[in-house]
């Protein structure tokens, strides 16, 4: 199936939907698009896409990719389209994905849920990875076409799992960015610029990343013993960061949130254990 050109429908031409449709066109597929605001389709039409007047016109496509802002905005659009195979790339919760899978099943639609771990500019490049879950027969059949968008990773038949991975991975990104911005604000109180500080932050992040496998192994085993760095020392360090942030006149909600977690784990008796033991407080 991978060699022949298929008719692919794309519902939603926001920043991401436009990038998805563009990558499919670039691979030579016959692309039919629909968007609430049809004017956004202009550049894609210039490249050979066809504009559908209604979502229903996409129902005859070989398969349809949807990428709208939310599940709420998407629900009526999908109900009006009900394609043979749907690959839903709209972000949401695992429950929303499973609810859409249940609708798809009742409407006779083969359903694959997906989450895009990339920005629109990364679509179609080696930097893009898209995580999928749902119908393995549909995924296998369309894997080669989906590979045009980014590296496809199939997580299994559970349609809720991609959204769970998405939010877990984004959580790492958001907390890392919050930590970095707090650091920039802190060193900025003494005139240190982002340009000066960022190379140091990047080298440090690379060292910190090296700890993740060990932390994961401790979480998996439940053995939190350490001869490296105990939680109470780290909780004390966080208190110093919070105090210094106050003294330097900036906000301290980022370290305070982490300190609360660490203190909670210390109170549960994990003071001499490794940082991995904080998971007991989070759980
Ligand atoms: N941008 C990213 O970096 C990125 C990365 C990963 C995942 N995603 C996910 O991709 C999805 C789309 O993101 P985006 O960046 O493309 O957003 P966007 O640029 O804001 O586009 C939103 C799309 O949803 C449509 N839409 C919104 N409300 C609608 C409604 N009530 N009825 C019909 N269509 C409606 C918009 O149509 P109009 O053009 O008519 O407004 C547009 O096509 C989101 O779920 C997002 O989380 C985005």
mmCIF file of C-alpha atoms and ligand atoms in Angstrom:
data_model
loop_
_atom_site.group_PDB
_atom_site.id
_atom_site.type_symbol
_atom_site.label_atom_id
_atom_site.label_comp_id
_atom_site.label_asym_id
_atom_site.label_seq_id
_atom_site.Cartn_x
_atom_site.Cartn_y
_atom_site.Cartn_z
ATOM 1 C CA UNK A 1 0.000 0.000 0.000
ATOM 2 C CA UNK A 2 2.941 2.298 0.722
ATOM 3 C CA UNK A 3 4.034 2.758 -2.894
ATOM 4 C CA UNK A 4 0.692 3.850 -4.403
ATOM 5 C CA UNK A 5 -0.622 7.367 -3.935
ATOM 6 C CA UNK A 6 -3.689 7.530 -1.716
ATOM 7 C CA UNK A 7 -6.373 10.108 -1.281
ATOM 8 C CA UNK A 8 -5.854 11.538 2.154
ATOM 9 C CA UNK A 9 -8.276 13.907 3.824
ATOM 10 C CA UNK A 10 -7.111 16.531 6.315
ATOM 11 C CA UNK A 11 -9.658 18.104 8.648
ATOM 12 C CA UNK A 12 -8.363 21.321 10.210
ATOM 13 C CA UNK A 13 -5.872 23.731 8.659
ATOM 14 C CA UNK A 14 -4.490 25.522 11.671
ATOM 15 C CA UNK A 15 -0.725 25.714 12.098
ATOM 16 C CA UNK A 16 -0.396 21.978 12.569
ATOM 17 C CA UNK A 17 -3.037 20.790 10.093
ATOM 18 C CA UNK A 18 -1.463 22.967 7.382
ATOM 19 C CA UNK A 19 1.952 21.414 8.081
ATOM 20 C CA UNK A 20 0.462 17.881 7.967
ATOM 21 C CA UNK A 21 -1.336 18.541 4.682
ATOM 22 C CA UNK A 22 1.825 20.142 3.259
ATOM 23 C CA UNK A 23 3.945 17.080 4.105
ATOM 24 C CA UNK A 24 1.375 14.756 2.507
ATOM 25 C CA UNK A 25 1.318 16.906 -0.626
ATOM 26 C CA UNK A 26 5.116 16.935 -0.637
ATOM 27 C CA UNK A 27 5.063 13.119 -0.708
ATOM 28 C CA UNK A 28 2.831 13.249 -3.776
ATOM 29 C CA UNK A 29 -0.452 12.201 -2.181
ATOM 30 C CA UNK A 30 -3.822 13.291 -3.434
ATOM 31 C CA UNK A 31 -4.881 15.579 -0.572
ATOM 32 C CA UNK A 32 -8.355 16.905 0.077
ATOM 33 C CA UNK A 33 -8.696 19.448 2.873
ATOM 34 C CA UNK A 34 -11.455 21.021 4.911
ATOM 35 C CA UNK A 35 -11.229 23.940 7.306
ATOM 36 C CA UNK A 36 -13.872 26.066 9.026
ATOM 37 C CA UNK A 37 -12.138 29.128 7.541
ATOM 38 C CA UNK A 38 -11.574 28.022 3.929
ATOM 39 C CA UNK A 39 -9.292 30.958 3.065
ATOM 40 C CA UNK A 40 -6.496 29.288 5.055
ATOM 41 C CA UNK A 41 -6.352 26.567 2.399
ATOM 42 C CA UNK A 42 -4.987 28.972 -0.247
ATOM 43 C CA UNK A 43 -1.275 28.001 -0.156
ATOM 44 C CA UNK A 44 -2.171 24.279 -0.090
ATOM 45 C CA UNK A 45 -4.503 24.662 -3.080
ATOM 46 C CA UNK A 46 -1.635 26.316 -4.952
ATOM 47 C CA UNK A 47 0.363 23.143 -4.297
ATOM 48 C CA UNK A 48 -2.353 20.853 -5.656
ATOM 49 C CA UNK A 49 -4.692 20.150 -2.728
ATOM 50 C CA UNK A 50 -8.430 20.105 -3.313
ATOM 51 C CA UNK A 51 -10.756 22.053 -1.010
ATOM 52 C CA UNK A 52 -13.872 20.341 0.324
ATOM 53 C CA UNK A 53 -16.873 22.540 1.077
ATOM 54 C CA UNK A 54 -18.007 20.291 3.947
ATOM 55 C CA UNK A 55 -16.382 17.658 6.208
ATOM 56 C CA UNK A 56 -18.783 15.095 4.675
ATOM 57 C CA UNK A 57 -16.878 15.348 1.372
ATOM 58 C CA UNK A 58 -13.878 13.727 3.045
ATOM 59 C CA UNK A 59 -15.808 10.572 3.924
ATOM 60 C CA UNK A 60 -14.791 8.940 0.635
ATOM 61 C CA UNK A 61 -11.045 9.567 1.157
ATOM 62 C CA UNK A 62 -8.889 6.480 1.767
ATOM 63 C CA UNK A 63 -8.158 7.847 5.187
ATOM 64 C CA UNK A 64 -8.598 11.080 7.099
ATOM 65 C CA UNK A 65 -6.303 12.917 9.477
ATOM 66 C CA UNK A 66 -7.992 15.342 11.870
ATOM 67 C CA UNK A 67 -6.156 18.107 13.680
ATOM 68 C CA UNK A 68 -8.435 20.687 15.271
ATOM 69 C CA UNK A 69 -7.799 22.729 18.372
ATOM 70 C CA UNK A 70 -9.841 20.609 20.822
ATOM 71 C CA UNK A 71 -12.036 17.521 21.003
ATOM 72 C CA UNK A 72 -15.035 19.762 21.648
ATOM 73 C CA UNK A 73 -14.481 21.617 18.377
ATOM 74 C CA UNK A 74 -13.793 18.351 16.579
ATOM 75 C CA UNK A 75 -16.838 16.305 17.691
ATOM 76 C CA UNK A 76 -19.420 17.805 15.279
ATOM 77 C CA UNK A 77 -16.882 17.840 12.447
ATOM 78 C CA UNK A 78 -16.185 14.112 12.850
ATOM 79 C CA UNK A 79 -19.874 13.329 13.175
ATOM 80 C CA UNK A 80 -20.409 15.043 9.818
ATOM 81 C CA UNK A 81 -17.565 13.139 8.156
ATOM 82 C CA UNK A 82 -17.328 9.560 9.584
ATOM 83 C CA UNK A 83 -14.526 8.400 7.253
ATOM 84 C CA UNK A 84 -13.441 4.780 6.627
ATOM 85 C CA UNK A 85 -10.233 5.257 8.612
ATOM 86 C CA UNK A 86 -9.617 8.143 11.012
ATOM 87 C CA UNK A 87 -6.245 9.170 12.421
ATOM 88 C CA UNK A 88 -7.041 11.724 15.094
ATOM 89 C CA UNK A 89 -4.133 14.042 15.896
ATOM 90 C CA UNK A 90 -6.067 16.569 17.985
ATOM 91 C CA UNK A 91 -4.625 16.894 21.507
ATOM 92 C CA UNK A 92 -6.750 15.815 24.433
ATOM 93 C CA UNK A 93 -7.021 13.537 27.439
ATOM 94 C CA UNK A 94 -6.968 9.726 27.394
ATOM 95 C CA UNK A 95 -10.688 9.762 28.275
ATOM 96 C CA UNK A 96 -11.473 11.999 25.290
ATOM 97 C CA UNK A 97 -9.512 9.694 22.978
ATOM 98 C CA UNK A 98 -11.343 6.615 24.289
ATOM 99 C CA UNK A 99 -14.707 8.374 23.966
ATOM 100 C CA UNK A 100 -13.879 9.189 20.332
ATOM 101 C CA UNK A 101 -12.803 5.572 19.764
ATOM 102 C CA UNK A 102 -16.180 4.413 21.116
ATOM 103 C CA UNK A 103 -17.969 6.804 18.751
ATOM 104 C CA UNK A 104 -15.802 5.566 15.857
ATOM 105 C CA UNK A 105 -16.629 1.958 16.640
ATOM 106 C CA UNK A 106 -20.355 2.702 16.652
ATOM 107 C CA UNK A 107 -20.027 4.657 13.376
ATOM 108 C CA UNK A 108 -18.038 1.899 11.638
ATOM 109 C CA UNK A 109 -14.867 4.032 11.505
ATOM 110 C CA UNK A 110 -11.459 2.351 11.944
ATOM 111 C CA UNK A 111 -9.767 4.519 14.551
ATOM 112 C CA UNK A 112 -6.189 5.401 15.394
ATOM 113 C CA UNK A 113 -5.385 8.087 17.948
ATOM 114 C CA UNK A 114 -2.122 9.970 17.738
ATOM 115 C CA UNK A 115 -0.141 12.718 19.428
ATOM 116 C CA UNK A 116 2.431 14.883 17.712
ATOM 117 C CA UNK A 117 5.690 15.352 19.589
ATOM 118 C CA UNK A 118 6.870 18.195 17.346
ATOM 119 C CA UNK A 119 6.070 21.740 16.286
ATOM 120 C CA UNK A 120 4.566 22.390 12.835
ATOM 121 C CA UNK A 121 7.982 23.359 11.433
ATOM 122 C CA UNK A 122 9.297 19.897 12.401
ATOM 123 C CA UNK A 123 6.597 17.953 10.511
ATOM 124 C CA UNK A 124 8.096 15.867 7.734
ATOM 125 C CA UNK A 125 11.592 16.076 9.234
ATOM 126 C CA UNK A 126 13.630 13.599 11.271
ATOM 127 C CA UNK A 127 12.854 15.731 14.366
ATOM 128 C CA UNK A 128 9.160 14.810 14.362
ATOM 129 C CA UNK A 129 7.879 11.783 16.246
ATOM 130 C CA UNK A 130 4.202 10.871 16.373
ATOM 131 C CA UNK A 131 2.876 8.348 18.899
ATOM 132 C CA UNK A 132 -0.122 6.226 17.899
ATOM 133 C CA UNK A 133 -2.560 3.850 19.556
ATOM 134 C CA UNK A 134 -5.689 2.046 18.372
ATOM 135 C CA UNK A 135 -6.482 -0.198 15.416
ATOM 136 C CA UNK A 136 -3.258 -2.056 14.608
ATOM 137 C CA UNK A 137 -4.628 -3.138 11.215
ATOM 138 C CA UNK A 138 -5.291 0.499 10.253
ATOM 139 C CA UNK A 139 -1.907 1.585 11.603
ATOM 140 C CA UNK A 140 -0.089 -1.193 9.709
ATOM 141 C CA UNK A 141 -1.982 -0.369 6.524
ATOM 142 C CA UNK A 142 -1.189 3.366 6.730
ATOM 143 C CA UNK A 143 2.200 3.276 8.437
ATOM 144 C CA UNK A 144 4.137 4.278 5.298
ATOM 145 C CA UNK A 145 1.903 7.263 4.636
ATOM 146 C CA UNK A 146 2.009 8.318 8.299
ATOM 147 C CA UNK A 147 5.821 8.102 8.166
ATOM 148 C CA UNK A 148 5.724 11.113 5.823
ATOM 149 C CA UNK A 149 4.582 13.237 8.794
ATOM 150 C CA UNK A 150 7.210 12.075 11.279
ATOM 151 C CA UNK A 151 8.615 8.898 12.802
ATOM 152 C CA UNK A 152 5.548 6.778 13.663
ATOM 153 C CA UNK A 153 5.668 4.935 16.997
ATOM 154 C CA UNK A 154 2.819 2.499 17.732
ATOM 155 C CA UNK A 155 2.086 2.113 21.455
ATOM 156 C CA UNK A 156 -0.570 -0.607 21.152
ATOM 157 C CA UNK A 157 -4.310 -0.961 20.741
ATOM 158 C CA UNK A 158 -5.228 1.259 23.726
ATOM 159 C CA UNK A 159 -6.446 4.526 22.170
ATOM 160 C CA UNK A 160 -5.913 6.393 25.457
ATOM 161 C CA UNK A 161 -2.190 5.680 25.746
ATOM 162 C CA UNK A 162 -0.875 8.254 23.219
ATOM 163 C CA UNK A 163 -2.582 11.110 25.115
ATOM 164 C CA UNK A 164 -1.169 9.799 28.396
ATOM 165 C CA UNK A 165 2.374 9.712 26.946
ATOM 166 C CA UNK A 166 1.819 13.152 25.393
ATOM 167 C CA UNK A 167 0.852 14.780 28.678
ATOM 168 C CA UNK A 168 3.589 12.949 30.612
ATOM 169 C CA UNK A 169 6.253 14.084 28.128
ATOM 170 C CA UNK A 170 4.882 17.629 27.948
ATOM 171 C CA UNK A 171 4.918 17.693 31.751
ATOM 172 C CA UNK A 172 8.677 17.077 31.623
ATOM 173 C CA UNK A 173 9.041 19.857 29.062
ATOM 174 C CA UNK A 174 6.926 22.371 30.973
ATOM 175 C CA UNK A 175 8.605 21.765 34.331
ATOM 176 C CA UNK A 176 12.037 21.938 32.686
ATOM 177 C CA UNK A 177 11.126 25.221 31.005
ATOM 178 C CA UNK A 178 9.736 26.619 34.258
ATOM 179 C CA UNK A 179 12.995 25.661 36.005
ATOM 180 C CA UNK A 180 15.039 27.275 33.242
ATOM 181 C CA UNK A 181 12.994 30.490 33.306
ATOM 182 C CA UNK A 182 13.306 30.646 37.078
ATOM 183 C CA UNK A 183 17.075 30.243 36.691
ATOM 184 C CA UNK A 184 17.211 33.041 34.096
ATOM 185 C CA UNK A 185 15.227 35.331 36.403
ATOM 186 C CA UNK A 186 17.545 34.471 39.304
ATOM 187 C CA UNK A 187 20.868 35.041 37.532
ATOM 188 C CA UNK A 188 19.296 38.037 35.780
ATOM 189 C CA UNK A 189 19.027 39.802 39.157
ATOM 190 C CA UNK A 190 22.831 40.110 38.998
ATOM 191 C CA UNK A 191 22.956 41.127 35.359
ATOM 192 C CA UNK A 192 23.814 37.690 33.924
ATOM 193 C CA UNK A 193 22.268 37.470 30.451
ATOM 194 C CA UNK A 194 20.461 34.446 28.942
ATOM 195 C CA UNK A 195 23.219 34.358 26.317
ATOM 196 C CA UNK A 196 25.891 33.895 28.993
ATOM 197 C CA UNK A 197 23.926 31.480 31.147
ATOM 198 C CA UNK A 198 22.267 29.201 28.573
ATOM 199 C CA UNK A 199 25.361 27.187 27.515
ATOM 200 C CA UNK A 200 25.898 26.341 31.214
ATOM 201 C CA UNK A 201 22.237 25.349 31.540
ATOM 202 C CA UNK A 202 22.447 23.099 28.474
ATOM 203 C CA UNK A 203 25.538 21.268 29.762
ATOM 204 C CA UNK A 204 23.827 20.862 33.141
ATOM 205 C CA UNK A 205 20.623 19.516 31.558
ATOM 206 C CA UNK A 206 22.665 16.927 29.734
ATOM 207 C CA UNK A 207 24.181 15.753 33.079
ATOM 208 C CA UNK A 208 20.739 15.743 34.725
ATOM 209 C CA UNK A 209 19.308 13.709 31.814
ATOM 210 C CA UNK A 210 21.968 11.106 32.561
ATOM 211 C CA UNK A 211 20.322 10.448 35.948
ATOM 212 C CA UNK A 212 16.889 9.532 34.565
ATOM 213 C CA UNK A 213 17.522 5.855 33.829
ATOM 214 C CA UNK A 214 18.864 5.298 37.353
ATOM 215 C CA UNK A 215 15.881 7.103 38.899
ATOM 216 C CA UNK A 216 13.506 5.065 36.731
ATOM 217 C CA UNK A 217 15.186 1.823 37.813
ATOM 218 C CA UNK A 218 14.785 2.811 41.484
ATOM 219 C CA UNK A 219 11.104 3.637 40.945
ATOM 220 C CA UNK A 220 10.618 0.273 39.224
ATOM 221 C CA UNK A 221 12.310 -1.671 42.030
ATOM 222 C CA UNK A 222 11.116 0.451 44.969
ATOM 223 C CA UNK A 223 14.682 0.300 46.316
ATOM 224 C CA UNK A 224 15.519 3.925 47.127
ATOM 225 C CA UNK A 225 18.821 3.378 48.917
ATOM 226 C CA UNK A 226 21.575 5.759 47.811
ATOM 227 C CA UNK A 227 25.230 6.424 48.415
ATOM 228 C CA UNK A 228 25.162 9.447 46.085
ATOM 229 C CA UNK A 229 22.773 12.147 47.313
ATOM 230 C CA UNK A 230 20.051 11.879 49.949
ATOM 231 C CA UNK A 231 16.654 13.549 49.701
ATOM 232 C CA UNK A 232 17.062 15.653 52.865
ATOM 233 C CA UNK A 233 20.185 17.318 51.417
ATOM 234 C CA UNK A 234 18.262 18.122 48.235
ATOM 235 C CA UNK A 235 15.274 19.450 50.214
ATOM 236 C CA UNK A 236 17.680 21.713 52.113
ATOM 237 C CA UNK A 237 19.118 22.883 48.776
ATOM 238 C CA UNK A 238 15.648 23.733 47.540
ATOM 239 C CA UNK A 239 15.019 25.775 50.690
ATOM 240 C CA UNK A 240 18.226 27.702 49.886
ATOM 241 C CA UNK A 241 16.996 28.335 46.337
ATOM 242 C CA UNK A 242 13.648 29.548 47.641
ATOM 243 C CA UNK A 243 15.341 31.818 50.219
ATOM 244 C CA UNK A 244 17.753 33.250 47.639
ATOM 245 C CA UNK A 245 14.911 33.886 45.196
ATOM 246 C CA UNK A 246 13.114 35.845 47.930
ATOM 247 C CA UNK A 247 16.270 37.788 48.813
ATOM 248 C CA UNK A 248 16.897 38.634 45.153
ATOM 249 C CA UNK A 249 13.322 39.902 44.878
ATOM 250 C CA UNK A 250 11.902 37.398 42.380
ATOM 251 C CA UNK A 251 9.040 34.898 42.585
ATOM 252 C CA UNK A 252 9.722 31.564 44.240
ATOM 253 C CA UNK A 253 6.683 29.459 43.297
ATOM 254 C CA UNK A 254 8.744 27.147 41.057
ATOM 255 C CA UNK A 255 11.195 25.957 43.760
ATOM 256 C CA UNK A 256 8.467 26.153 46.433
ATOM 257 C CA UNK A 257 6.300 23.628 44.556
ATOM 258 C CA UNK A 258 9.206 21.183 44.298
ATOM 259 C CA UNK A 259 10.313 21.791 47.891
ATOM 260 C CA UNK A 260 6.806 20.982 49.131
ATOM 261 C CA UNK A 261 6.993 17.632 47.369
ATOM 262 C CA UNK A 262 10.472 16.874 48.698
ATOM 263 C CA UNK A 263 9.500 17.932 52.244
ATOM 264 C CA UNK A 264 6.429 15.697 52.017
ATOM 265 C CA UNK A 265 8.583 12.711 51.102
ATOM 266 C CA UNK A 266 11.059 13.535 53.902
ATOM 267 C CA UNK A 267 8.107 13.654 56.341
ATOM 268 C CA UNK A 268 7.157 10.161 55.169
ATOM 269 C CA UNK A 269 10.605 8.924 56.234
ATOM 270 C CA UNK A 270 12.477 9.154 52.930
ATOM 271 C CA UNK A 271 15.066 11.730 54.074
ATOM 272 C CA UNK A 272 17.988 9.318 53.742
ATOM 273 C CA UNK A 273 16.665 7.883 50.486
ATOM 274 C CA UNK A 274 17.364 8.923 46.892
ATOM 275 C CA UNK A 275 15.337 11.598 45.051
ATOM 276 C CA UNK A 276 13.455 8.758 43.321
ATOM 277 C CA UNK A 277 11.550 8.239 46.596
ATOM 278 C CA UNK A 278 9.612 11.490 45.925
ATOM 279 C CA UNK A 279 7.366 9.374 43.703
ATOM 280 C CA UNK A 280 5.844 7.983 46.910
ATOM 281 C CA UNK A 281 4.677 11.516 47.750
ATOM 282 C CA UNK A 282 3.406 12.186 44.212
ATOM 283 C CA UNK A 283 1.474 8.919 44.124
HETATM 284 N N1 LIG B 1 1.141 23.845 17.088
HETATM 285 C C1 LIG B 1 1.897 22.955 17.736
HETATM 286 O O1 LIG B 1 3.087 23.165 18.021
HETATM 287 C C2 LIG B 1 1.296 21.624 18.122
HETATM 288 C C3 LIG B 1 2.154 20.576 18.519
HETATM 289 C C4 LIG B 1 1.612 19.340 18.851
HETATM 290 C C5 LIG B 1 0.231 19.167 18.826
HETATM 291 N N2 LIG B 1 -0.571 20.201 18.451
HETATM 292 C C6 LIG B 1 -2.022 19.995 18.471
HETATM 293 O O2 LIG B 1 -2.569 20.140 17.171
HETATM 294 C C7 LIG B 1 -3.905 20.644 17.298
HETATM 295 C C8 LIG B 1 -4.035 21.883 16.395
HETATM 296 O O3 LIG B 1 -3.088 22.843 16.836
HETATM 297 P P1 LIG B 1 -2.716 24.110 15.932
HETATM 298 O O4 LIG B 1 -1.424 24.625 16.435
HETATM 299 O O5 LIG B 1 -2.872 23.762 14.499
HETATM 300 O O6 LIG B 1 -3.883 25.106 16.372
HETATM 301 P P2 LIG B 1 -4.453 26.362 15.564
HETATM 302 O O7 LIG B 1 -3.421 26.927 14.648
HETATM 303 O O8 LIG B 1 -5.056 27.256 16.577
HETATM 304 O O9 LIG B 1 -5.606 25.744 14.632
HETATM 305 C C9 LIG B 1 -6.809 25.284 15.220
HETATM 306 C C10 LIG B 1 -7.646 24.579 14.178
HETATM 307 O O10 LIG B 1 -8.879 24.164 14.789
HETATM 308 C C11 LIG B 1 -9.973 24.724 14.030
HETATM 309 N N3 LIG B 1 -11.090 25.001 14.913
HETATM 310 C C12 LIG B 1 -11.065 25.576 16.139
HETATM 311 N N4 LIG B 1 -12.313 25.640 16.658
HETATM 312 C C13 LIG B 1 -13.139 25.082 15.725
HETATM 313 C C14 LIG B 1 -14.527 24.843 15.669
HETATM 314 N N5 LIG B 1 -15.337 25.191 16.687
HETATM 315 N N6 LIG B 1 -15.029 24.256 14.569
HETATM 316 C C15 LIG B 1 -14.242 23.894 13.535
HETATM 317 N N7 LIG B 1 -12.904 24.086 13.518
HETATM 318 C C16 LIG B 1 -12.360 24.680 14.614
HETATM 319 C C17 LIG B 1 -9.395 25.983 13.417
HETATM 320 O O11 LIG B 1 -10.208 26.411 12.356
HETATM 321 P P3 LIG B 1 -10.137 27.946 11.864
HETATM 322 O O12 LIG B 1 -8.902 28.016 10.979
HETATM 323 O O13 LIG B 1 -11.411 28.131 11.136
HETATM 324 O O14 LIG B 1 -9.995 28.812 13.092
HETATM 325 C C18 LIG B 1 -8.018 25.468 12.984
HETATM 326 O O15 LIG B 1 -8.146 24.660 11.829
HETATM 327 C C19 LIG B 1 -4.139 20.974 18.778
HETATM 328 O O16 LIG B 1 -4.874 19.949 19.393
HETATM 329 C C20 LIG B 1 -2.720 21.048 19.317
HETATM 330 O O17 LIG B 1 -2.644 20.750 20.704
HETATM 331 C C21 LIG B 1 -0.078 21.413 18.078
#
